[in-house]
XYZ file of C-alpha atoms in Angstrom:
681
model
C 0.449 -0.017 0.177
C 2.707 2.540 0.610
C 4.506 1.431 -1.960
C 1.525 2.328 -4.501
C 0.154 5.618 -2.347
C 3.968 7.029 -2.554
C 4.347 5.390 -5.986
C 5.894 9.022 -7.410
C 8.552 9.021 -4.831
C 10.475 6.254 -6.602
C 12.066 4.954 -10.152
C 11.472 1.651 -8.828
C 8.335 0.009 -6.533
C 10.255 -4.112 -6.505
C 8.911 -6.730 -4.400
C 11.029 -9.294 -3.148
C 10.174 -12.212 -1.537
C 12.809 -12.160 1.839
C 11.626 -15.116 3.596
C 14.960 -16.504 2.564
C 17.773 -15.831 1.266
C 16.832 -17.712 -2.150
C 13.346 -15.744 -2.396
C 15.633 -12.236 -2.701
C 17.976 -13.722 -4.792
C 15.050 -14.741 -7.135
C 13.732 -11.756 -6.670
C 16.840 -9.234 -8.034
C 17.736 -11.427 -10.614
C 13.970 -10.415 -11.631
C 14.998 -6.922 -11.380
C 18.506 -7.146 -13.228
C 17.549 -8.658 -15.688
C 14.764 -5.921 -15.949
C 18.272 -3.659 -17.221
C 21.278 -6.548 -17.937
C 19.358 -8.997 -20.661
C 20.395 -12.783 -19.613
C 21.021 -11.732 -15.794
C 18.481 -14.130 -14.448
C 21.080 -16.801 -16.485
C 23.852 -16.618 -14.954
C 25.540 -19.293 -13.371
C 26.501 -18.514 -10.062
C 22.896 -16.580 -8.732
C 24.335 -15.071 -5.789
C 27.300 -13.709 -7.528
C 24.786 -11.857 -10.737
C 22.796 -10.429 -7.623
C 24.846 -8.841 -5.515
C 25.973 -7.041 -9.489
C 22.488 -5.238 -8.783
C 22.589 -3.989 -5.512
C 26.173 -2.632 -6.059
C 25.669 -1.470 -9.677
C 22.159 -1.317 -10.848
C 20.140 0.699 -8.263
C 22.171 3.654 -8.825
C 21.778 6.485 -11.487
C 17.585 7.071 -11.484
C 17.191 9.921 -10.591
C 14.745 9.131 -7.986
C 15.477 6.205 -5.799
C 14.328 2.738 -6.006
C 12.376 1.263 -3.756
C 13.106 -2.143 -2.426
C 10.509 -4.481 -0.467
C 11.534 -7.054 1.771
C 8.583 -9.566 2.309
C 8.155 -12.389 4.848
C 11.635 -11.615 6.650
C 12.607 -13.886 9.386
C 16.104 -12.443 9.416
C 16.726 -9.161 9.980
C 20.547 -10.274 8.815
C 19.069 -11.183 5.755
C 18.057 -6.932 5.327
C 21.505 -6.425 6.083
C 23.655 -8.547 3.559
C 21.982 -7.665 0.177
C 20.557 -3.984 1.667
C 21.654 -1.556 -1.247
C 23.828 0.916 0.815
C 23.311 3.765 -1.910
C 20.339 4.452 -4.175
C 17.640 2.727 -2.300
C 15.691 2.924 0.408
C 13.933 -0.258 1.717
C 10.349 -1.384 3.451
C 9.932 -4.838 5.169
C 7.305 -7.448 6.167
C 8.178 -9.274 9.241
C 6.160 -10.488 11.952
C 8.875 -10.293 14.190
C 9.188 -7.490 17.233
C 12.967 -7.107 16.804
C 14.459 -5.195 15.290
C 18.240 -3.558 15.425
C 18.565 0.577 15.690
C 17.898 3.161 12.691
C 15.130 1.436 11.721
C 11.310 2.438 11.508
C 8.724 0.261 13.031
C 5.716 0.426 12.055
C 2.878 -1.881 13.748
C -0.234 -3.495 11.431
C -2.834 -5.090 13.078
C -5.794 -7.414 11.392
C -7.886 -5.833 9.729
C -11.082 -4.281 10.564
C -14.625 -6.574 9.999
C -15.167 -3.762 7.486
C -12.623 -4.001 5.444
C -12.393 -7.531 5.557
C -15.951 -7.961 5.335
C -15.432 -5.898 2.207
C -11.853 -8.387 0.782
C -14.250 -11.036 1.415
C -16.396 -9.778 -1.105
C -15.014 -8.475 -3.707
C -12.874 -11.481 -4.041
C -15.097 -14.389 -3.922
C -17.045 -12.904 -6.392
C -19.986 -14.549 -4.692
C -23.556 -12.847 -5.990
C -24.579 -14.779 -2.835
C -22.584 -13.339 -0.691
C -23.986 -10.226 1.131
C -22.850 -8.437 2.928
C -24.486 -9.723 6.885
C -23.041 -12.732 5.981
C -19.198 -11.744 5.343
C -19.102 -9.679 7.976
C -19.881 -12.747 10.440
C -16.809 -15.381 8.028
C -14.199 -12.327 8.679
C -15.867 -12.425 12.567
C -15.932 -16.115 13.125
C -11.515 -15.888 11.681
C -11.016 -12.783 12.917
C -10.267 -10.919 10.530
C -6.435 -12.509 9.623
C -6.090 -11.855 6.351
C -4.376 -15.127 5.879
C -7.130 -17.085 6.591
C -9.332 -14.439 4.412
C -7.511 -14.719 1.910
C -8.910 -18.906 2.483
C -11.552 -18.499 2.908
C -12.540 -16.315 -0.513
C -10.490 -18.868 -2.312
C -12.640 -21.416 -1.657
C -15.633 -19.319 -2.415
C -14.436 -18.423 -5.736
C -13.971 -22.191 -6.174
C -16.869 -23.609 -4.485
C -19.271 -22.402 -5.648
C -22.201 -25.752 -4.539
C -21.577 -24.768 -1.169
C -23.781 -21.390 0.269
C -21.683 -19.074 2.225
C -23.963 -19.685 6.008
C -22.709 -24.106 5.056
C -18.980 -22.938 4.742
C -19.597 -20.527 7.563
C -21.324 -23.108 9.523
C -18.302 -25.348 8.805
C -15.523 -23.491 9.199
C -17.250 -23.011 13.338
C -17.051 -26.729 13.005
C -13.291 -26.682 12.625
C -11.918 -24.325 15.238
C -13.505 -26.858 17.488
C -10.565 -29.121 16.509
C -7.168 -26.802 16.603
C -4.896 -28.849 17.709
C -3.992 -27.292 21.407
C -0.185 -26.280 20.841
C -0.620 -25.455 17.378
C 2.094 -22.729 16.423
C -0.866 -20.870 14.324
C -4.537 -18.978 14.784
C -7.167 -21.026 15.017
C -8.869 -19.063 12.269
C -5.702 -20.408 9.966
C -6.407 -24.241 11.389
C -10.547 -24.136 10.009
C -9.812 -22.021 6.884
C -7.191 -24.949 5.883
C -8.840 -28.208 6.710
C -11.764 -26.988 5.339
C -9.700 -26.022 1.757
C -8.011 -28.980 2.257
C -11.009 -30.891 2.987
C -12.147 -29.380 -0.430
C -9.388 -30.008 -2.174
C -9.894 -33.759 -1.570
C -12.531 -33.971 -3.713
C -11.544 -31.960 -6.298
C -7.981 -34.844 -6.066
C -7.724 -37.147 -3.829
C -3.825 -37.397 -2.920
C -4.343 -33.595 -2.886
C -3.340 -33.717 1.110
C -0.549 -35.723 0.924
C 1.083 -33.940 -1.689
C 0.666 -31.015 0.677
C 1.293 -32.585 3.993
C 5.036 -33.554 1.448
C 5.741 -30.911 1.133
C 5.464 -29.488 3.932
C 8.588 -30.825 5.606
C 10.790 -28.837 3.219
C 11.434 -24.990 3.244
C 8.277 -23.117 2.635
C 9.996 -21.748 -0.127
C 10.235 -22.396 -3.842
C 10.234 -26.018 -3.807
C 11.122 -26.869 -7.001
C 8.475 -29.240 -9.225
C 11.540 -31.994 -9.751
C 11.080 -32.732 -5.455
C 7.111 -33.861 -6.843
C 8.408 -36.029 -9.391
C 10.760 -39.106 -7.661
C 10.134 -42.482 -7.685
C 10.330 -43.493 -3.766
C 11.614 -46.251 -2.564
C 9.327 -46.225 0.414
C 7.078 -43.686 2.289
C 3.374 -43.494 3.170
C 0.506 -45.552 1.183
C -0.956 -42.490 0.227
C 2.469 -40.345 -0.153
C 3.621 -43.249 -2.342
C 0.287 -44.093 -5.101
C 0.235 -40.096 -5.008
C 3.733 -39.801 -6.268
C 3.544 -42.308 -8.921
C 0.060 -41.195 -10.765
C 1.095 -38.004 -12.452
C -1.873 -36.725 -13.552
C -3.497 -37.428 -10.085
C -0.644 -35.069 -9.083
C -0.005 -32.826 -11.524
C -4.046 -32.377 -10.562
C -3.347 -32.023 -6.558
C -0.589 -29.496 -7.015
C -3.397 -27.536 -9.401
C -6.319 -27.736 -6.951
C -3.615 -26.486 -3.637
C -2.850 -23.393 -5.974
C -6.275 -22.315 -7.251
C -7.467 -22.290 -2.895
C -3.722 -20.690 -2.084
C -2.064 -23.937 0.073
C 0.520 -24.243 -2.493
C 1.273 -21.149 -4.675
C 3.135 -21.533 -8.173
C 5.509 -19.874 -9.372
C 5.875 -20.909 -13.905
C 9.147 -19.217 -14.608
C 11.159 -20.638 -11.733
C 8.974 -24.473 -11.423
C 8.731 -23.547 -8.547
C 5.875 -23.579 -5.225
C 5.701 -21.713 -1.722
C 3.606 -22.298 0.825
C 2.971 -20.506 3.482
C 4.801 -20.407 7.079
C 1.057 -21.028 8.858
C 0.382 -23.474 5.983
C 2.828 -25.102 6.159
C 3.165 -26.131 10.660
C -0.499 -26.631 9.798
C 0.287 -28.979 7.240
C 2.554 -31.019 9.420
C -0.240 -31.943 11.698
C -1.753 -33.747 8.927
C 0.192 -36.795 9.457
C 1.504 -35.960 12.956
C 0.846 -39.000 14.975
C 3.676 -40.724 11.694
C 5.289 -37.894 10.767
C 8.814 -40.163 10.739
C 7.801 -42.030 7.225
C 7.132 -38.376 5.528
C 10.435 -36.179 6.648
C 12.141 -39.734 5.264
C 9.869 -39.540 2.184
C 11.459 -35.962 1.658
C 15.169 -37.392 2.940
C 14.765 -40.023 0.449
C 13.303 -36.870 -2.978
C 15.406 -34.769 -2.288
C 18.316 -36.407 -2.163
C 17.370 -38.040 -5.206
C 16.681 -34.289 -6.733
C 20.262 -33.375 -4.879
C 23.117 -34.275 -8.077
C 25.150 -37.156 -7.687
C 28.140 -35.902 -8.893
C 28.933 -32.596 -7.192
C 30.707 -30.297 -9.358
C 30.386 -26.942 -10.751
C 28.454 -27.986 -13.755
C 25.384 -28.852 -11.097
C 26.596 -25.911 -8.835
C 23.061 -25.061 -9.960
C 20.840 -27.688 -9.073
C 22.253 -27.594 -5.974
C 22.039 -24.584 -4.485
C 17.903 -25.441 -5.835
C 17.353 -28.535 -3.968
C 20.373 -27.416 -0.530
C 17.333 -25.157 1.548
C 15.334 -28.488 1.055
C 17.238 -30.648 1.244
C 18.341 -29.182 5.179
C 15.524 -28.394 5.980
C 14.151 -31.856 5.582
C 17.411 -33.245 7.401
C 16.955 -30.526 10.601
C 13.129 -32.096 10.706
C 14.646 -35.507 11.024
C 15.680 -36.654 14.350
C 18.939 -37.359 14.841
C 18.161 -40.676 15.944
C 16.975 -41.659 12.827
C 19.162 -42.584 10.644
C 18.411 -43.615 6.967
C 20.514 -44.524 4.475
C 19.647 -41.443 2.080
C 19.809 -39.079 4.678
C 23.750 -39.538 5.083
C 24.373 -40.047 1.185
C 21.684 -36.340 1.217
C 24.120 -34.664 4.164
C 27.459 -35.624 2.177
C 25.995 -34.127 -0.740
C 24.923 -31.144 0.872
C 28.473 -31.524 3.422
C 30.398 -31.632 -0.459
C 28.683 -28.689 -2.003
C 29.246 -26.924 1.095
C 32.509 -26.907 0.982
C 32.942 -26.123 -2.805
C 31.541 -23.094 -2.815
C 34.017 -21.949 0.886
C 30.839 -22.348 3.393
C 32.644 -24.505 5.828
C 31.266 -24.302 9.228
C 28.253 -25.015 7.387
C 29.124 -28.159 5.726
C 30.793 -29.593 8.940
C 27.630 -30.535 11.011
C 26.263 -32.153 8.399
C 29.406 -34.138 7.522
C 29.501 -35.473 11.162
C 26.034 -36.620 10.222
C 26.378 -38.142 7.086
C 29.449 -39.705 9.080
C 26.820 -40.939 11.960
C 24.422 -42.470 9.675
C 26.850 -44.375 7.388
C 29.112 -45.606 9.935
C 25.864 -46.907 11.543
C 24.669 -48.278 8.336
C 27.258 -49.645 6.478
C 30.305 -50.170 8.992
C 33.061 -48.232 9.930
C 35.131 -49.973 6.615
C 32.972 -50.013 4.095
C 33.956 -47.678 0.831
C 30.592 -46.253 1.615
C 32.144 -44.516 4.895
C 35.500 -43.569 3.378
C 33.665 -41.251 1.123
C 32.363 -39.614 4.317
C 35.415 -40.304 6.506
C 36.962 -38.129 3.029
C 34.245 -35.565 3.435
C 34.778 -34.658 7.047
C 39.157 -34.235 6.733
C 38.736 -31.478 3.534
C 35.964 -29.609 6.255
C 38.867 -30.396 8.436
C 42.057 -29.698 5.879
C 40.081 -26.124 4.820
C 39.289 -25.358 7.906
C 42.746 -25.337 8.928
C 42.326 -28.526 11.316
C 45.154 -30.642 10.132
C 46.156 -32.782 13.099
C 42.179 -33.290 12.778
C 41.932 -34.161 8.836
C 45.335 -36.546 9.413
C 43.897 -39.493 10.754
C 41.040 -38.673 8.883
C 42.477 -38.592 5.985
C 44.397 -41.943 5.504
C 41.456 -43.634 7.773
C 39.853 -43.680 4.292
C 42.969 -43.738 2.095
C 43.102 -47.499 3.390
C 39.632 -48.391 3.284
C 39.758 -47.429 -0.557
C 42.601 -49.135 -1.267
C 41.944 -52.247 0.569
C 38.933 -52.166 -1.323
C 39.295 -51.237 -4.144
C 42.999 -52.344 -5.205
C 46.351 -49.620 -5.001
C 45.226 -48.412 -8.322
C 41.706 -47.170 -8.824
C 40.008 -43.355 -9.037
C 38.664 -43.174 -5.563
C 42.311 -44.080 -4.176
C 43.960 -41.219 -6.308
C 41.974 -38.949 -4.656
C 42.574 -40.033 -0.951
C 46.506 -40.267 -1.991
C 45.570 -36.604 -3.369
C 43.738 -34.726 0.064
C 47.003 -36.207 1.187
C 49.769 -34.901 -1.240
C 47.935 -31.316 0.424
C 47.708 -32.246 3.170
C 51.785 -32.787 3.211
C 52.324 -30.302 2.260
C 50.942 -27.978 4.857
C 52.824 -29.875 7.504
C 55.607 -29.171 5.382
C 56.375 -32.979 4.715
C 57.288 -31.987 1.756
C 59.269 -35.275 0.322
C 55.766 -36.959 1.649
C 53.314 -34.971 -0.517
C 55.701 -35.936 -3.695
C 55.548 -39.285 -3.554
C 52.223 -39.055 -2.697
C 51.163 -36.603 -5.836
C 53.434 -38.574 -8.241
C 51.937 -41.647 -7.712
C 48.212 -40.136 -7.770
C 49.447 -38.923 -10.848
C 50.335 -41.927 -12.485
C 46.739 -43.565 -11.971
C 44.596 -40.894 -12.683
C 47.232 -40.549 -16.391
C 46.973 -44.342 -16.919
C 43.065 -44.629 -15.757
C 41.969 -40.846 -17.306
C 44.418 -39.943 -20.502
C 47.110 -36.991 -20.229
C 44.372 -34.744 -21.316
C 41.514 -34.619 -18.602
C 40.670 -32.499 -15.279
C 42.166 -34.617 -12.747
C 45.723 -35.110 -14.567
C 45.398 -31.324 -14.533
C 44.838 -30.588 -10.627
C 47.181 -33.290 -9.749
C 49.837 -31.911 -12.057
C 49.309 -28.413 -10.312
C 49.192 -30.084 -7.015
C 53.088 -31.233 -7.183
C 54.254 -28.165 -8.737
C 52.870 -26.758 -5.850
C 54.802 -28.845 -3.499
C 57.965 -27.809 -5.606
C 57.636 -24.343 -5.897
C 57.091 -24.772 -1.499
C 60.831 -26.175 -2.016
C 62.163 -23.320 -3.987
C 62.224 -26.546 -7.256
C 60.906 -23.650 -9.845
C 63.052 -24.800 -12.724
C 60.806 -28.579 -11.886
C 57.683 -26.811 -10.661
C 56.705 -23.704 -13.952
C 56.258 -26.994 -17.245
C 53.771 -28.629 -14.423
C 52.009 -25.835 -14.350
C 52.141 -24.930 -17.739
C 50.850 -28.581 -18.670
C 47.867 -28.104 -16.573
C 47.177 -24.785 -17.577
C 46.589 -25.874 -21.251
C 45.019 -29.333 -20.104
C 42.468 -27.185 -18.345
C 41.374 -23.729 -20.616
C 41.061 -27.091 -23.637
C 38.379 -29.741 -21.435
C 36.428 -27.000 -18.644
C 36.962 -23.751 -20.532
C 39.057 -21.194 -19.572
C 36.134 -19.134 -17.383
C 35.963 -22.434 -15.155
C 37.523 -21.726 -11.539
C 39.684 -24.611 -12.388
C 40.894 -22.645 -14.291
C 41.135 -19.525 -12.283
C 43.482 -21.922 -9.494
C 45.978 -22.595 -12.607
C 46.715 -19.989 -13.652
C 46.914 -18.280 -9.664
C 49.319 -21.515 -8.918
C 51.314 -19.736 -12.089
C 51.049 -16.807 -10.810
C 52.262 -18.126 -7.080
C 55.712 -19.259 -9.478
C 56.356 -16.582 -10.698
C 56.350 -13.927 -8.029
C 58.480 -16.755 -5.961
C 60.999 -15.744 -8.540
C 59.877 -11.854 -7.861
C 58.981 -12.261 -11.892
C 56.401 -10.053 -11.131
C 55.135 -8.618 -14.695
C 55.142 -12.124 -15.869
C 52.743 -12.553 -12.405
C 50.530 -9.618 -12.993
C 48.655 -10.934 -16.101
C 47.756 -14.094 -14.316
C 46.009 -12.878 -11.175
C 44.428 -10.197 -12.906
C 42.719 -12.844 -14.529
C 41.899 -15.105 -12.095
C 39.937 -12.539 -10.105
C 37.983 -11.445 -12.510
C 36.468 -15.631 -13.334
C 36.487 -15.741 -9.893
C 34.721 -12.437 -9.036
C 32.480 -13.831 -12.254
C 31.856 -17.263 -11.383
C 31.792 -17.751 -7.286
C 30.469 -15.988 -4.536
C 31.507 -12.312 -3.264
C 32.971 -13.456 -0.109
C 34.054 -17.047 -1.729
C 37.384 -17.335 0.362
C 39.150 -18.907 -3.464
C 38.514 -14.666 -4.386
C 40.837 -14.128 -1.374
C 43.480 -16.262 -2.553
C 43.169 -13.776 -5.620
C 43.405 -10.828 -3.822
C 45.913 -12.140 -2.356
C 48.046 -12.908 -4.584
C 47.655 -9.833 -6.576
C 47.882 -7.800 -3.171
C 51.871 -9.242 -3.279
C 52.291 -7.650 -6.906
C 51.112 -4.553 -6.422
C 53.310 -4.348 -3.772
C 56.524 -5.544 -5.006
C 55.868 -2.865 -7.507
C 54.768 -0.343 -5.114
C 51.703 -0.239 -5.818
C 50.917 0.153 -2.394
C 47.333 1.753 -1.652
C 46.187 -0.731 -4.275
C 47.918 -3.685 -2.360
C 46.250 -2.315 0.778
C 42.827 -2.813 -0.761
C 43.109 -5.609 -2.033
C 44.296 -6.866 1.388
C 41.765 -5.775 3.328
C 39.366 -7.490 1.557
C 41.231 -11.195 1.188
C 41.652 -10.404 5.120
C 37.561 -10.162 5.738
C 36.577 -13.042 3.809
C 39.192 -15.303 5.204
C 38.327 -14.435 8.920
C 34.061 -15.241 7.294
C 34.979 -17.892 5.463
C 37.683 -19.599 8.238
C 37.449 -18.010 11.642
C 40.559 -15.018 12.881
C 43.006 -17.485 14.016
C 43.438 -19.413 10.246
C 46.511 -19.091 9.113
C 44.743 -17.738 5.943
C 44.102 -14.396 7.429
C 47.543 -14.290 9.318
C 49.128 -14.202 5.510
C 46.666 -11.375 4.524
C 47.785 -9.932 7.726
C 51.497 -10.325 7.191
C 51.291 -9.142 3.913
C 49.128 -5.993 5.544
C 52.775 -5.092 7.750
C 54.607 -4.864 4.458
C 52.711 -2.632 2.904
C 53.183 -0.579 6.055
C 56.904 -1.257 6.131
C 57.413 0.256 2.792
C 55.048 3.723 4.010
C 58.040 3.466 6.644
C 54.951 3.370 8.876
C 56.849 0.858 11.643
C 54.989 0.594 14.309
C 51.592 -0.758 12.613
C 54.475 -2.833 11.017
C 55.773 -4.657 14.110
C 52.248 -5.038 15.043
C 50.954 -6.406 12.617
C 54.031 -8.967 11.706
C 53.933 -9.993 15.893
C 49.946 -10.704 15.016
C 51.069 -13.088 11.773
C 53.166 -14.603 13.793
C 51.322 -16.188 16.659
C 48.559 -17.022 14.259
C 50.818 -18.967 12.059
C 52.449 -20.506 14.650
C 48.756 -20.842 16.816
C 47.848 -22.652 13.468
C 50.787 -24.693 12.060
C 53.221 -25.151 14.612
C 56.749 -23.354 15.659
C 58.242 -25.157 13.559
C 56.525 -24.689 10.237
C 58.081 -23.105 6.875
C 55.253 -20.539 6.909
C 57.089 -19.237 10.526
C 60.264 -19.080 9.554
C 58.247 -16.257 6.615
C 56.950 -14.460 9.233
C 60.164 -14.353 11.225
C 62.321 -13.491 8.726
C 60.035 -10.326 7.937
C 60.002 -9.341 11.022
C 63.818 -9.699 11.394
C 64.576 -7.692 8.237
C 61.862 -5.379 10.035
C 64.451 -4.498 13.041
C 66.964 -4.185 10.806
C 65.394 -1.860 8.277
C 64.517 0.438 12.562
C 68.307 -0.735 13.835
C 67.623 -3.078 16.142
C 70.529 -5.244 15.310
C 70.167 -7.653 18.169
C 66.370 -8.447 17.498
C 67.647 -8.859 13.775
C 70.732 -11.272 14.730
C 67.748 -13.492 16.904
C 64.986 -13.858 15.818
C 67.273 -14.458 11.283
C 68.882 -17.288 13.610
C 65.378 -18.931 14.820
C 63.774 -18.608 10.975
C 67.403 -20.300 9.633
C 67.051 -22.770 11.949
C 63.236 -23.769 11.083
C 63.850 -23.103 6.867
C 67.125 -25.744 7.936
C 64.478 -28.147 8.965
C 62.131 -28.278 7.559
C 63.269 -26.715 3.636
C 66.733 -27.810 3.253
C 70.182 -25.498 3.282
C 69.945 -25.406 -0.410
C 66.581 -24.178 -0.397
C 66.241 -20.257 -2.228
C 64.803 -18.434 0.719
C 67.491 -19.872 3.183
C 70.079 -19.364 1.642
C 68.550 -15.976 1.530
C 68.064 -15.770 5.997
C 71.407 -16.830 5.852
C 72.834 -14.049 4.080
C 71.307 -12.086 5.648
C 72.426 -12.967 9.279
C 75.513 -12.909 7.757
C 75.730 -9.653 7.324
C 74.443 -8.377 10.016
C 77.312 -10.424 11.384
């Protein structure tokens, strides 16, 4: 109503279904598509929506009004509200809002408004004002209940208004004792679902099934899965395709579900969802298990970049079904679904959300198959990857070795899944500073993949890259470069120039170049990698921070300090959000920020940051890790600049001891530290 009355004050007024983040994203994409053709077809919908709020809402002569409707979580508004060019109008059932929000409380309608609405929306000539007022009074003038009543009266003309009111009063006496919704909603819902069953006998089963998913954007394909077990009424409904279409259609007409043709998905009001769950309260576990099974069947088995869009579409419904299933109930489908969800969240750098799902997957799968089964190896490996990306290497290592041992025993020494475990163990060994072991593991993984997949497969490229990165850390640059170049060539040919894996390969080649101080060659690679990742990944993805950090290193060595600082600040924010403030990636960005302050001769700020980075790295990686040695070298160099030669000597000596032990006496970093120490003496 405000938007309509104030329409002359805004360039655009746009409605967003804001109960979930997916609803906000879809609404923003619909808006952005008015200005940029094909925006809603971008692979990463989150990135595309971020472009809308970031750049497309400015430049109008008047502000844009975004209506965030039915907000459950204030953080969603804070995350997606544009900072310039727009104003936000929010509707919510919550009364707890932060400072800076002007609140306008809305009550129910007046009886006069409610009865007028019923007369207009029902289209019934036989509904006089007195009968409409009686219905409105019985329903407490609650808009949702009135909407159900109007839809019922509009589609069920053989039922007189007086008869409808009589039925509503009967239903009001049977409201569940602990219902989390108004009595009027239950009454109108019950009468509507009774009528729906007359038109389509499977309507109640379909609605009860839908109630265990997230209420917004329920994909049509979730209703099209062939379930192996479940309530008889549900199985019969899903097996009859024509009957299913009739049921969904009548639920839409009676406003129990709302179908959106562009997305081929259904919305269910939250209060209707609660009432629908009460329909099956005595046997709800069987219905939840069916929802879990359907989500598992619809969720891609092979979680990769090409399937991200479908993963994102199913994810909120998979998580809702899993959340509704008691942890003590462990059907096999729940373990498989939890594992696939966690795998997808790992790919999207959402590690904190991935961890509980990975743990649940392991618990369910071990219960179903035992701890030595191949399915258990997959779940164990998945949890190991979560810990790896969180920097919890001591916890990741035994899990990774366990997954490898199971696979090698069950599949033999030359299976692709064995190569996957070797690859993961090799990456872990690099971060633990076990370079000799890492090289052996990566060489073995590479040999298996080349033999089984051929020399031009993306997995071969991954092994080449990982082997090369171990060489870079050891200063074996001549051996690393041809591996990096070959990996990049494979990925550009097989996955294309815009794939995130191609960006990873570009970043690794750039890392090699600036390790050799070849900054002019590294810069275009860093710029290209960052551009790919910003187009294909969410704005706060951890991999974007890697690209920002790499480009900042190049700018630092080109004395472009202001540009480097902006990139590093953003990288640090992303890494802190993804991994927490004590992760060694955060230590990396802080260490590089210290270098910028040192370059500007801001020595006090530089020292504080170097010490902070050193503390993070020591805590995360251990006191003898090569990255700790690198932090010590930078700190010692600063002390040399300040003329604090005794301090510099002590720090250089500690760094040299670490590097000689972990990298070897001939490593370039070791040689440089030895030379710096000799210069001091």
